[in-house]
Amino acid sequence: MGRGGEITGFKQVTKPYGLCYGAAKAVNDSPDVTNELQNVMLQHASINTFVKHNSVGIHVDAQAIVRGLPAAKQLLRFAASMSRSIDPRRPYKLDDTSCVNEVPCVLLLRKRSQARKNNLDQIKLAFETAKQAFEQTFGAYQQGKKIVKELPLPARLALRDVRRHERQYIRATRKYNRAQRTCRNEWQRQRNHLVRENLERYKNEQPAIDVERQLAGKFVAEEVMGALQRTGYMTPEHMTLIDAVLTMPGATVEEEYQRRISAINAVIAFCDVQEGCPTRQSNITKKRRATNTLPSAPAKRQGSPRVDGVETNFRQAIASVCIKSPDEKSTICFLCIANSKLPATERLRAHSTPGSLTRHFIDKHVKHFPKDVHVRCNVCNEDLPHKSALMNHAERVHGVVSRRPLSALGPI
């Protein structure tokens, strides 16, 4: 609602309470509503609640009342409302946000974030190198962390070194994320600060520009007229009509008559202008002319591009469910992708996170089956004789890792 108010051009912040205030004010101004009925409608304990919280100002013509003249109620009501501040030209956003990047504090935070990014890349490279060396020598790193007490001394020392690099990598990641978040928040604060400065400058300078334009007899800004002429949206007759109608009244009766005559002539000239482009005719089937030649044989039907695209998606999905390293995780179920009885949308369904895929795998393919269930992985062409083999195969080959307790996996 606030963004809609900015686009509309309200000066004040639009919010639901604005509608509440306006409705309460209209109820209070109505002669048909008593104070008791108003309290019931607004759910107030007394009229003092409205006076203290909902009264939005005085909007009566006090001068006319004192002078004994008829009050301009509609004019004063409009002057006291939010609608009087509507100005679609009000700059509620920046046309070019690149200027925010030149603010000194933003530059400093971006440099700090980039420095932490470089440090993170170095620590990540060291961690991956140590992890790869450990796996080449002693086996899988995740499996080694589970059986650390059973490893020989060299393996435990190497595992300790990998864990040290992993902790450094986690700390560096947190620092980088914190720097990114701080930089992003500061960038947004500086952008809002520049928007407020533009609004304040517009409030102070634009009224004087509008008054000068009106005194010069120009109701439409030159930049607007130039934009209309450049885009070709307005015809010359339309531009002449705008210039003739939007002019200041003349100082004498003769000048006013001449202004009216010019406006009438402009309207008459505009009557002959065709506005808009002609509508497109529908594709009407034309009658074929008779020919003496026989119709040629139909061309050989080519493969449908849609079918080719679906086959390509299946090949890519099947390749993605087979991981190349223990850290790699898939988001497509390896059992669903190879099940030809399912529709294509279910087979190609990509889960939002690896954890979501794990929940799908456990709830649909593991929990409700006995421990000696026989499953065949059609992706790897491998027979899995029981549920434990299915779980190990899913984690080792397809990256579907489950850390649920055994009681949550059904009979196993």
CSV table of C-alpha atoms in Angstrom, one decimal:
chain,number,residue,atom,x,y,z
A,1,MET,CA,0.0,0.0,0.0
A,2,GLY,CA,2.9,2.4,0.7
A,3,ARG,CA,4.5,1.6,-2.6
A,4,GLY,CA,1.2,2.2,-4.4
A,5,GLY,CA,0.9,5.6,-2.6
A,6,GLU,CA,4.4,6.5,-3.8
A,7,ILE,CA,3.6,5.6,-7.4
A,8,THR,CA,0.3,7.5,-7.2
A,9,GLY,CA,2.1,10.6,-6.0
A,10,PHE,CA,0.9,11.1,-2.4
A,11,LYS,CA,3.2,13.2,-0.3
A,12,GLN,CA,2.2,11.4,2.9
A,13,VAL,CA,2.8,7.8,3.6
A,14,THR,CA,-0.3,5.8,2.7
A,15,LYS,CA,-1.3,3.1,5.2
A,16,PRO,CA,-4.5,1.3,6.2
A,17,TYR,CA,-5.0,3.7,9.1
A,18,GLY,CA,-5.4,6.5,6.6
A,19,LEU,CA,-8.6,4.8,5.3
A,20,CYS,CA,-9.7,4.4,9.0
A,21,TYR,CA,-9.1,8.1,9.7
A,22,GLY,CA,-11.0,9.2,6.6
A,23,ALA,CA,-14.0,7.0,7.3
A,24,ALA,CA,-14.1,8.1,11.0
A,25,LYS,CA,-13.9,11.8,9.9
A,26,ALA,CA,-16.7,11.3,7.4
A,27,VAL,CA,-18.9,9.6,10.0
A,28,ASN,CA,-18.2,12.4,12.5
A,29,ASP,CA,-19.1,15.1,9.9
A,30,SER,CA,-22.4,13.5,9.0
A,31,PRO,CA,-25.4,15.2,10.7
A,32,ASP,CA,-27.3,11.8,10.7
A,33,VAL,CA,-24.8,10.2,13.1
A,34,THR,CA,-25.0,11.0,16.8
A,35,ASN,CA,-22.1,10.6,19.2
A,36,GLU,CA,-23.5,7.5,20.7
A,37,LEU,CA,-24.0,5.9,17.2
A,38,GLN,CA,-20.5,7.0,16.2
A,39,ASN,CA,-19.1,5.2,19.3
A,40,VAL,CA,-20.9,2.1,18.4
A,41,MET,CA,-19.8,2.2,14.7
A,42,LEU,CA,-16.2,2.9,15.6
A,43,GLN,CA,-16.2,0.7,18.7
A,44,HIS,CA,-15.0,3.6,20.9
A,45,ALA,CA,-15.8,3.8,24.6
A,46,SER,CA,-16.4,7.6,24.4
A,47,ILE,CA,-16.2,10.5,22.0
A,48,ASN,CA,-12.9,11.5,23.6
A,49,THR,CA,-11.2,8.5,21.8
A,50,PHE,CA,-12.1,10.0,18.5
A,51,VAL,CA,-11.0,13.5,19.5
A,52,LYS,CA,-7.7,12.3,20.8
A,53,HIS,CA,-6.7,9.7,18.2
A,54,ASN,CA,-8.8,10.0,15.0
A,55,SER,CA,-9.3,13.7,14.6
A,56,VAL,CA,-7.2,14.7,11.6
A,57,GLY,CA,-7.5,18.5,11.7
A,58,ILE,CA,-9.9,21.3,11.2
A,59,HIS,CA,-11.4,21.6,7.7
A,60,VAL,CA,-14.1,24.2,8.1
A,61,ASP,CA,-14.0,27.6,6.4
A,62,ALA,CA,-13.3,29.7,9.5
A,63,GLN,CA,-12.9,33.0,7.6
A,64,ALA,CA,-16.2,32.5,5.8
A,65,ILE,CA,-18.0,31.7,9.1
A,66,VAL,CA,-16.5,34.8,10.8
A,67,ARG,CA,-17.4,37.1,7.8
A,68,GLY,CA,-20.9,35.6,7.5
A,69,LEU,CA,-20.3,34.3,3.9
A,70,PRO,CA,-21.3,30.9,2.5
A,71,ALA,CA,-18.6,28.3,3.4
A,72,ALA,CA,-16.7,26.6,0.7
A,73,LYS,CA,-17.1,23.1,2.2
A,74,GLN,CA,-16.0,21.0,-0.7
A,75,LEU,CA,-12.9,23.2,-1.3
A,76,LEU,CA,-11.9,23.0,2.3
A,77,ARG,CA,-12.5,19.3,2.5
A,78,PHE,CA,-10.3,18.7,-0.5
A,79,ALA,CA,-7.6,21.0,1.0
A,80,ALA,CA,-7.6,19.0,4.2
A,81,SER,CA,-7.4,15.7,2.5
A,82,MET,CA,-4.4,13.7,1.3
A,83,SER,CA,-5.6,13.9,-2.3
A,84,ARG,CA,-4.4,17.5,-2.6
A,85,SER,CA,-0.8,16.4,-2.4
A,86,ILE,CA,-1.0,14.0,-5.4
A,87,ASP,CA,1.7,14.7,-7.9
A,88,PRO,CA,2.7,11.8,-10.2
A,89,ARG,CA,6.0,13.7,-11.0
A,90,ARG,CA,7.2,13.3,-7.4
A,91,PRO,CA,10.5,11.4,-7.6
A,92,TYR,CA,9.8,8.4,-5.3
A,93,LYS,CA,12.8,6.4,-6.6
A,94,LEU,CA,16.2,6.9,-8.2
A,95,ASP,CA,16.4,6.8,-12.0
A,96,ASP,CA,20.0,5.6,-11.7
A,97,THR,CA,21.1,3.7,-8.7
A,98,SER,CA,24.8,3.5,-9.7
A,99,CYS,CA,25.3,6.8,-7.8
A,100,VAL,CA,24.8,5.0,-4.5
A,101,ASN,CA,27.9,2.9,-5.2
A,102,GLU,CA,30.0,6.2,-5.2
A,103,VAL,CA,29.1,7.0,-1.6
A,104,PRO,CA,32.3,6.8,0.6
A,105,CYS,CA,30.8,4.5,3.3
A,106,VAL,CA,29.4,2.2,0.6
A,107,LEU,CA,32.7,2.1,-1.2
A,108,LEU,CA,34.5,1.2,2.1
A,109,LEU,CA,32.0,-1.6,2.9
A,110,ARG,CA,32.3,-3.0,-0.7
A,111,LYS,CA,36.1,-3.1,-0.4
A,112,ARG,CA,35.8,-4.9,2.9
A,113,SER,CA,33.3,-7.4,1.5
A,114,GLN,CA,35.6,-8.0,-1.5
A,115,ALA,CA,38.6,-8.5,0.8
A,116,ARG,CA,36.7,-11.1,2.8
A,117,LYS,CA,35.6,-12.8,-0.4
A,118,ASN,CA,39.2,-13.2,-1.5
A,119,ASN,CA,40.1,-14.5,2.0
A,120,LEU,CA,37.2,-16.9,1.8
A,121,ASP,CA,38.3,-18.2,-1.6
A,122,GLN,CA,41.8,-18.9,-0.3
A,123,ILE,CA,40.6,-20.7,2.8
A,124,LYS,CA,38.1,-22.7,0.7
A,125,LEU,CA,40.9,-23.8,-1.7
A,126,ALA,CA,43.0,-24.9,1.3
A,127,PHE,CA,40.1,-26.8,2.8
A,128,GLU,CA,39.3,-28.6,-0.5
A,129,THR,CA,43.0,-29.4,-1.1
A,130,ALA,CA,43.3,-30.9,2.4
A,131,LYS,CA,40.1,-32.8,2.1
A,132,GLN,CA,41.0,-34.2,-1.3
A,133,ALA,CA,44.4,-35.3,-0.1
A,134,PHE,CA,42.7,-37.1,2.9
A,135,GLU,CA,40.2,-38.8,0.7
A,136,GLN,CA,42.8,-40.0,-1.7
A,137,THR,CA,44.9,-41.5,1.1
A,138,PHE,CA,42.4,-42.7,3.7
A,139,GLY,CA,38.9,-42.7,2.1
A,140,ALA,CA,35.8,-40.6,2.4
A,141,TYR,CA,36.0,-37.6,4.7
A,142,GLN,CA,32.5,-37.8,6.0
A,143,GLN,CA,32.9,-41.5,6.8
A,144,GLY,CA,36.2,-40.8,8.5
A,145,LYS,CA,34.5,-38.3,10.9
A,146,LYS,CA,32.1,-41.0,12.0
A,147,ILE,CA,34.8,-43.6,12.8
A,148,VAL,CA,37.6,-41.3,14.0
A,149,LYS,CA,38.5,-43.5,16.9
A,150,GLU,CA,39.1,-46.5,14.7
A,151,LEU,CA,41.5,-44.7,12.3
A,152,PRO,CA,45.2,-45.1,12.6
A,153,LEU,CA,47.4,-42.3,14.0
A,154,PRO,CA,48.4,-40.7,10.6
A,155,ALA,CA,44.7,-40.7,9.5
A,156,ARG,CA,43.6,-39.0,12.7
A,157,LEU,CA,46.3,-36.3,12.3
A,158,ALA,CA,45.3,-35.7,8.7
A,159,LEU,CA,41.6,-35.7,9.8
A,160,ARG,CA,42.4,-33.1,12.5
A,161,ASP,CA,44.1,-30.9,9.9
A,162,VAL,CA,41.1,-31.2,7.6
A,163,ARG,CA,38.7,-30.3,10.4
A,164,ARG,CA,40.9,-27.3,11.3
A,165,HIS,CA,40.6,-26.0,7.7
A,166,GLU,CA,36.9,-26.7,7.7
A,167,ARG,CA,36.4,-24.6,10.9
A,168,GLN,CA,38.4,-21.8,9.3
A,169,TYR,CA,36.2,-22.1,6.2
A,170,ILE,CA,33.0,-21.9,8.2
A,171,ARG,CA,34.3,-18.8,10.1
A,172,ALA,CA,35.3,-17.1,6.9
A,173,THR,CA,32.0,-17.8,5.3
A,174,ARG,CA,30.1,-16.3,8.2
A,175,LYS,CA,32.3,-13.2,8.1
A,176,TYR,CA,31.8,-12.8,4.4
A,177,ASN,CA,28.0,-13.2,4.8
A,178,ARG,CA,28.0,-10.7,7.6
A,179,ALA,CA,30.0,-8.2,5.5
A,180,GLN,CA,27.7,-8.7,2.5
A,181,ARG,CA,24.6,-8.1,4.7
A,182,THR,CA,26.1,-5.0,6.2
A,183,CYS,CA,27.0,-3.6,2.8
A,184,ARG,CA,23.6,-4.4,1.4
A,185,ASN,CA,21.8,-2.7,4.3
A,186,GLU,CA,24.1,0.4,4.1
A,187,TRP,CA,23.5,0.5,0.3
A,188,GLN,CA,19.7,0.5,0.9
A,189,ARG,CA,20.0,3.2,3.7
A,190,GLN,CA,22.0,5.5,1.4
A,191,ARG,CA,19.6,4.9,-1.5
A,192,ASN,CA,16.7,5.9,0.8
A,193,HIS,CA,18.7,8.9,2.0
A,194,LEU,CA,19.2,10.1,-1.6
A,195,VAL,CA,15.5,9.6,-2.4
A,196,ARG,CA,14.6,11.7,0.6
A,197,GLU,CA,17.0,14.4,-0.5
A,198,ASN,CA,15.5,14.4,-4.0
A,199,LEU,CA,12.0,14.6,-2.5
A,200,GLU,CA,13.0,17.6,-0.3
A,201,ARG,CA,14.7,19.3,-3.3
A,202,TYR,CA,11.6,18.7,-5.4
A,203,LYS,CA,9.3,20.1,-2.7
A,204,ASN,CA,11.4,23.3,-2.5
A,205,GLU,CA,12.2,23.9,-6.1
A,206,GLN,CA,9.3,22.5,-8.2
A,207,PRO,CA,6.6,24.9,-7.1
A,208,ALA,CA,8.7,27.9,-8.2
A,209,ILE,CA,9.3,26.2,-11.6
A,210,ASP,CA,5.6,25.5,-12.0
A,211,VAL,CA,4.7,29.1,-11.2
A,212,GLU,CA,7.2,30.4,-13.7
A,213,ARG,CA,5.9,28.1,-16.4
A,214,GLN,CA,2.3,29.2,-15.7
A,215,LEU,CA,3.3,32.9,-15.8
A,216,ALA,CA,4.9,32.3,-19.1
A,217,GLY,CA,1.6,30.8,-20.4
A,218,LYS,CA,3.0,27.2,-20.6
A,219,PHE,CA,1.0,24.5,-18.8
A,220,VAL,CA,2.8,21.6,-20.3
A,221,ALA,CA,6.5,21.2,-19.5
A,222,GLU,CA,9.0,21.5,-22.4
A,223,GLU,CA,10.6,18.2,-21.6
A,224,VAL,CA,7.1,16.5,-21.7
A,225,MET,CA,6.3,18.1,-25.1
A,226,GLY,CA,9.7,17.2,-26.5
A,227,ALA,CA,9.3,13.6,-25.3
A,228,LEU,CA,5.9,13.4,-27.0
A,229,GLN,CA,7.2,14.8,-30.2
A,230,ARG,CA,10.2,12.5,-30.3
A,231,THR,CA,8.2,9.3,-29.7
A,232,GLY,CA,5.7,10.2,-32.4
A,233,TYR,CA,2.8,9.5,-30.1
A,234,MET,CA,1.2,13.0,-30.7
A,235,THR,CA,0.3,14.3,-34.1
A,236,PRO,CA,1.0,18.0,-35.0
A,237,GLU,CA,-2.7,18.7,-34.8
A,238,HIS,CA,-2.8,17.2,-31.3
A,239,MET,CA,0.1,19.3,-30.2
A,240,THR,CA,-1.5,22.4,-31.6
A,241,LEU,CA,-4.7,21.6,-29.7
A,242,ILE,CA,-2.8,21.2,-26.4
A,243,ASP,CA,-1.0,24.5,-26.9
A,244,ALA,CA,-4.3,26.3,-27.7
A,245,VAL,CA,-6.4,24.9,-24.9
A,246,LEU,CA,-3.8,24.9,-22.1
A,247,THR,CA,-3.1,28.6,-22.0
A,248,MET,CA,-3.6,31.4,-19.5
A,249,PRO,CA,-6.8,33.6,-19.8
A,250,GLY,CA,-6.3,36.9,-21.6
A,251,ALA,CA,-5.9,40.2,-19.7
A,252,THR,CA,-8.6,41.9,-21.9
A,253,VAL,CA,-11.9,40.8,-23.4
A,254,GLU,CA,-10.5,40.9,-26.9
A,255,GLU,CA,-7.5,38.6,-25.9
A,256,GLU,CA,-10.0,36.2,-24.3
A,257,TYR,CA,-12.1,36.1,-27.4
A,258,GLN,CA,-9.0,35.5,-29.5
A,259,ARG,CA,-7.9,32.7,-27.2
A,260,ARG,CA,-11.3,31.0,-27.5
A,261,ILE,CA,-11.3,31.4,-31.3
A,262,SER,CA,-7.9,29.8,-31.5
A,263,ALA,CA,-9.0,26.9,-29.3
A,264,ILE,CA,-12.1,26.4,-31.5
A,265,ASN,CA,-10.0,26.4,-34.7
A,266,ALA,CA,-7.6,23.9,-33.1
A,267,VAL,CA,-10.5,21.5,-32.2
A,268,ILE,CA,-11.9,21.8,-35.8
A,269,ALA,CA,-8.5,21.0,-37.2
A,270,PHE,CA,-8.1,18.0,-34.9
A,271,CYS,CA,-11.5,16.5,-35.9
A,272,ASP,CA,-10.0,15.3,-39.2
A,273,VAL,CA,-7.2,13.4,-37.5
A,274,GLN,CA,-7.5,9.6,-37.3
A,275,GLU,CA,-6.4,8.5,-33.9
A,276,GLY,CA,-4.8,5.1,-33.3
A,277,CYS,CA,-3.8,2.4,-35.8
A,278,PRO,CA,-6.3,0.4,-37.7
A,279,THR,CA,-7.3,-2.9,-36.2
A,280,ARG,CA,-5.6,-6.0,-37.5
A,281,GLN,CA,-7.9,-8.2,-39.6
A,282,SER,CA,-8.4,-11.8,-38.7
A,283,ASN,CA,-6.8,-14.4,-40.8
A,284,ILE,CA,-9.6,-15.3,-43.2
A,285,THR,CA,-9.1,-18.4,-45.2
A,286,LYS,CA,-8.9,-17.5,-48.8
A,287,LYS,CA,-10.3,-19.7,-51.6
A,288,ARG,CA,-7.8,-21.7,-53.4
A,289,ARG,CA,-7.6,-21.2,-57.1
A,290,ALA,CA,-8.0,-24.2,-59.4
A,291,THR,CA,-4.8,-25.5,-60.8
A,292,ASN,CA,-4.0,-28.2,-63.3
A,293,THR,CA,-1.1,-29.6,-61.4
A,294,LEU,CA,-1.4,-32.4,-58.9
A,295,PRO,CA,-0.7,-31.6,-55.3
A,296,SER,CA,2.9,-32.4,-54.3
A,297,ALA,CA,3.5,-35.2,-51.9
A,298,PRO,CA,3.6,-34.1,-48.3
A,299,ALA,CA,7.0,-33.5,-46.9
A,300,LYS,CA,8.4,-36.0,-44.5
A,301,ARG,CA,7.5,-35.1,-40.9
A,302,GLN,CA,10.4,-33.9,-38.8
A,303,GLY,CA,10.8,-34.7,-35.2
A,304,SER,CA,8.9,-32.5,-32.9
A,305,PRO,CA,11.1,-30.0,-31.1
A,306,ARG,CA,9.0,-30.4,-28.0
A,307,VAL,CA,9.7,-34.1,-27.8
A,308,ASP,CA,13.4,-33.5,-28.4
A,309,GLY,CA,13.4,-30.9,-25.6
A,310,VAL,CA,11.7,-33.4,-23.1
A,311,GLU,CA,14.3,-36.1,-24.0
A,312,THR,CA,17.1,-33.6,-23.4
A,313,ASN,CA,15.6,-32.7,-20.0
A,314,PHE,CA,15.5,-36.4,-19.1
A,315,ARG,CA,19.1,-37.0,-20.0
A,316,GLN,CA,20.2,-33.9,-18.1
A,317,ALA,CA,18.1,-34.9,-15.0
A,318,ILE,CA,19.5,-38.5,-15.1
A,319,ALA,CA,23.0,-37.2,-15.3
A,320,SER,CA,22.4,-34.8,-12.3
A,321,VAL,CA,21.2,-37.5,-9.9
A,322,CYS,CA,24.6,-39.3,-10.0
A,323,ILE,CA,27.0,-37.3,-7.8
A,324,LYS,CA,30.8,-37.0,-8.5
A,325,SER,CA,31.9,-36.1,-5.0
A,326,PRO,CA,30.5,-36.7,-1.5
A,327,ASP,CA,29.8,-33.0,-1.0
A,328,GLU,CA,27.6,-32.8,-4.1
A,329,LYS,CA,23.8,-33.1,-3.5
A,330,SER,CA,21.0,-33.7,-6.0
A,331,THR,CA,17.5,-32.2,-5.9
A,332,ILE,CA,15.8,-34.8,-8.2
A,333,CYS,CA,14.7,-38.2,-6.9
A,334,PHE,CA,16.7,-41.0,-8.6
A,335,LEU,CA,13.8,-43.5,-8.2
A,336,CYS,CA,11.1,-41.2,-9.6
A,337,ILE,CA,13.2,-40.1,-12.6
A,338,ALA,CA,13.6,-43.8,-13.7
A,339,ASN,CA,10.0,-44.8,-13.1
A,340,SER,CA,8.3,-44.7,-16.6
A,341,LYS,CA,4.8,-45.2,-15.0
A,342,LEU,CA,4.9,-41.7,-13.5
A,343,PRO,CA,4.0,-38.6,-15.6
A,344,ALA,CA,6.9,-36.4,-16.9
A,345,THR,CA,6.2,-33.6,-14.5
A,346,GLU,CA,6.6,-35.9,-11.5
A,347,ARG,CA,9.7,-37.6,-12.9
A,348,LEU,CA,11.4,-34.3,-13.6
A,349,ARG,CA,10.3,-32.6,-10.4
A,350,ALA,CA,13.2,-30.7,-8.8
A,351,HIS,CA,12.9,-30.2,-5.1
A,352,SER,CA,13.8,-26.8,-3.6
A,353,THR,CA,16.7,-28.1,-1.4
A,354,PRO,CA,18.5,-31.4,-0.8
A,355,GLY,CA,16.7,-31.6,2.5
A,356,SER,CA,13.3,-31.5,0.8
A,357,LEU,CA,14.5,-34.3,-1.5
A,358,THR,CA,15.5,-36.4,1.5
A,359,ARG,CA,12.1,-35.9,3.1
A,360,HIS,CA,10.4,-37.0,-0.1
A,361,PHE,CA,12.7,-40.1,-0.4
A,362,ILE,CA,12.1,-41.2,3.2
A,363,ASP,CA,8.4,-40.6,3.2
A,364,LYS,CA,7.6,-42.1,-0.2
A,365,HIS,CA,10.3,-44.8,-0.9
A,366,VAL,CA,11.5,-45.9,2.6
A,367,LYS,CA,9.2,-45.5,5.6
A,368,HIS,CA,6.2,-47.5,4.5
A,369,PHE,CA,8.1,-50.6,3.2
A,370,PRO,CA,9.4,-53.6,5.1
A,371,LYS,CA,13.1,-54.0,5.7
A,372,ASP,CA,13.6,-56.8,3.1
A,373,VAL,CA,12.0,-54.8,0.3
A,374,HIS,CA,13.7,-55.5,-3.1
A,375,VAL,CA,14.4,-52.3,-5.1
A,376,ARG,CA,16.1,-51.9,-8.4
A,377,CYS,CA,17.8,-48.6,-9.3
A,378,ASN,CA,17.1,-48.2,-13.0
A,379,VAL,CA,19.6,-45.3,-13.2
A,380,CYS,CA,22.5,-47.5,-12.2
A,381,ASN,CA,21.0,-50.9,-13.2
A,382,GLU,CA,21.7,-52.2,-9.7
A,383,ASP,CA,19.6,-54.5,-7.6
A,384,LEU,CA,19.2,-53.5,-3.9
A,385,PRO,CA,18.1,-56.5,-1.8
A,386,HIS,CA,17.0,-54.7,1.3
A,387,LYS,CA,16.2,-51.3,2.8
A,388,SER,CA,19.7,-50.8,4.3
A,389,ALA,CA,21.3,-51.3,0.9
A,390,LEU,CA,18.9,-48.8,-0.6
A,391,MET,CA,19.9,-46.2,2.0
A,392,ASN,CA,23.6,-46.8,1.5
A,393,HIS,CA,23.2,-46.6,-2.3
A,394,ALA,CA,21.2,-43.4,-2.1
A,395,GLU,CA,23.9,-41.7,0.0
A,396,ARG,CA,26.9,-43.1,-1.7
A,397,VAL,CA,25.8,-42.8,-5.4
A,398,HIS,CA,23.0,-40.2,-5.5
A,399,GLY,CA,23.8,-37.9,-2.5
A,400,VAL,CA,20.6,-38.4,-0.7
A,401,VAL,CA,21.7,-38.3,2.9
A,402,SER,CA,19.4,-39.0,5.8
A,403,ARG,CA,20.2,-38.3,9.5
A,404,ARG,CA,16.9,-39.5,10.9
A,405,PRO,CA,16.9,-42.0,13.7
A,406,LEU,CA,16.2,-45.6,12.8
A,407,SER,CA,12.8,-45.5,14.4
A,408,ALA,CA,11.7,-42.9,11.9
A,409,LEU,CA,12.6,-45.0,8.9
A,410,GLY,CA,10.1,-47.8,9.5
A,411,PRO,CA,11.1,-51.4,9.8
A,412,ILE,CA,14.8,-51.7,9.1
